[in-house]
Amino acid sequence: MAFGAAALSSAREAGAKVRDQGANMNFKVVAATASLGGLLFGYDTGVVSGALPFIRDLFQLSEAMQGFVVSIALLGAAAGAAAAGQLADAYGRRKVIIVVAGFFVVGALLCAIAGNVPVLLAGRLILGVAIGVASMLTPLYLAEMAPADKRGSVVSLNQMCITVGILLSYIVAYLLSEMDGGWRWMLAIGCLPGVVLGLGMIALPESPRWLAGQGRHEEAAAALKTLRGGADVSAELAALRTDLTRSDGALVPWSALLEPRVRIPLIVGVGLAVFQQVTGINTVIYYAPIIFEKAGMASTSAAILATAGVGVVNVAMTYVALKLLDTAGRRKLLLIGLAGMAAMLAVLTLGFAIGTEGPLAWIATLSVAAYVGFFAIGLGPVFWLLISEIFPLAVRGRAMGVATVANWGSNLIVSQVFLMLIAGVGSAATFGLFAVMTVAALAFTFALVPETKGRTLEEIEASFAETGAAR
Ligand code: BGC
């Protein structure tokens, strides 16, 4: 009898282990495929800095026109993010990602074959729209597919892929810069992950949460079962249903974003979106070689090398964040990251204010690298993670859309204003301004940002509904 029970329980354990492995396997495929959206985001935003000098020479572009080639993609991204929420709520996450994969391919090809400026701009605009949609839907889809205790690392795979994409774009640009017409290949390479993303998503399941929201409960159960390797999903499904009774599951009007239970999450999401950009990250990602040259770095190639170093730090520290988000928690990492960013910006400001050429180049390189490292363990991944977690299901797509538009809009403004600021008020004042913004972000986080580690999306929603804040 005892033996029989022991055998039964060990058979059960073995069964559970196989299911766990199955779930892991399924999940890894889902996560790896979907996060190609992040890779494309990073690659396509990063590659333009390497291709731009060649494009400038070929098409004889003025300064303003060069700026436009860069920023038209950011404009497209804001527009894409604005449309993505509604599309994802109406047609499902998966279908929209498949269409967007097509945009990535068409946009990259148009840019690569462009024989004149309008075609190039059209390609950049299409790419931008794809980047904007992907930037929102990838974390949303991943968050809705992930088990609660792994959600932090799964969703942040997206950020990891963004940073890998940026680094790859630096490397590809460096390797192809000597080749005749190499810039066309730099841009064309973005097609490949686009094709894999599109084909891969055709095979992946739709988000069970979205299916349940559409009243398609059987399909939701089947999708969840596939994701969890056949394990018992009844508790997870029940929680989903309760969540849906709180909303009625139907598409809600835009005015729902003003309801009290959405207000605080929306302030948190939009606030972090703006702070992620106005604290200056993309002035480094897009213009690092210029900053290093300003700090007196002797040669352009040294500046490019230092930039690649920054790319490596970005990837490495994002990896560290991935390991810590579900244990240390989002809030703690965000606070530490912001404090570090503020300190490094203060060092950079002082360096520019009093610096003499030789030491300044070193101070600038080290403080910029450390600043990016602190961004990568906090504000980088945590912003995208939190906006996939804190909104009620009924408005999740749209609310994330609003936060994402705020992010791209702020990115556009900062990227446009940065070079003017450097020229107008100087490097010290510019980085001083970013330091002040970072301190404001720290205060904002301290006061408003909840800890969401280990809680299901449904629990997070319930706690916002009860108290107006998730703490
Ligand atoms: C930001 C991007 C930035 C990237 C750098 C992302 O979280 O949204 O604007 O370029 O991090 O790693």
CSV table of N, CA and C in Angstrom, one decimal, residues 1 21 40 78 111 150 160 172 182 198 226 241 264 328 334 378 425 446 453:
chain,number,residue,atom,x,y,z
A,1,MET,N,0.8,-1.2,0.0
A,1,MET,CA,0.0,0.0,0.0
A,1,MET,C,0.9,1.3,0.0
A,21,GLN,N,9.1,20.3,-18.3
A,21,GLN,CA,10.1,20.4,-19.4
A,21,GLN,C,9.3,20.8,-20.7
A,40,LEU,N,14.4,43.5,-33.7
A,40,LEU,CA,14.2,44.4,-34.8
A,40,LEU,C,14.1,45.9,-34.4
A,78,ALA,N,5.7,56.5,-33.3
A,78,ALA,CA,4.7,57.0,-32.4
A,78,ALA,C,3.3,56.7,-33.0
A,111,CYS,N,14.3,50.7,-48.0
A,111,CYS,CA,15.5,51.5,-47.6
A,111,CYS,C,16.7,51.0,-48.3
A,150,LYS,N,7.7,34.1,-13.5
A,150,LYS,CA,8.8,34.3,-14.5
A,150,LYS,C,8.5,35.5,-15.3
A,160,MET,N,16.2,42.8,-23.6
A,160,MET,CA,17.5,42.2,-23.9
A,160,MET,C,17.8,42.1,-25.4
A,172,VAL,N,27.6,45.4,-37.3
A,172,VAL,CA,27.3,45.3,-38.8
A,172,VAL,C,27.8,46.6,-39.5
A,182,GLY,N,27.9,49.3,-49.0
A,182,GLY,CA,27.7,48.5,-47.8
A,182,GLY,C,26.5,48.9,-47.0
A,198,GLY,N,7.7,36.7,-38.7
A,198,GLY,CA,6.4,36.5,-39.3
A,198,GLY,C,6.1,35.0,-39.4
A,226,THR,N,-1.3,24.4,-24.0
A,226,THR,CA,-0.1,24.2,-24.8
A,226,THR,C,1.0,24.9,-24.1
A,241,ARG,N,-11.0,34.5,-15.6
A,241,ARG,CA,-12.5,34.8,-15.8
A,241,ARG,C,-12.9,35.8,-14.8
A,264,ILE,N,-4.2,55.9,-11.7
A,264,ILE,CA,-2.9,55.8,-11.2
A,264,ILE,C,-2.0,55.0,-12.1
A,328,ALA,N,14.8,40.3,-6.8
A,328,ALA,CA,15.0,41.6,-6.1
A,328,ALA,C,13.7,42.5,-6.3
A,334,LEU,N,14.7,49.6,-10.1
A,334,LEU,CA,14.4,50.9,-10.7
A,334,LEU,C,15.1,52.1,-9.9
A,378,GLY,N,17.7,49.1,-14.7
A,378,GLY,CA,16.5,49.7,-14.1
A,378,GLY,C,15.5,50.2,-15.2
A,425,VAL,N,23.6,75.7,-25.3
A,425,VAL,CA,24.0,75.9,-23.9
A,425,VAL,C,25.3,75.1,-23.4
A,446,PHE,N,9.8,56.7,-6.4
A,446,PHE,CA,9.6,56.5,-5.0
A,446,PHE,C,8.2,56.7,-4.5
A,453,LYS,N,6.3,42.2,-8.5
A,453,LYS,CA,7.0,40.9,-8.6
A,453,LYS,C,6.2,39.8,-8.0
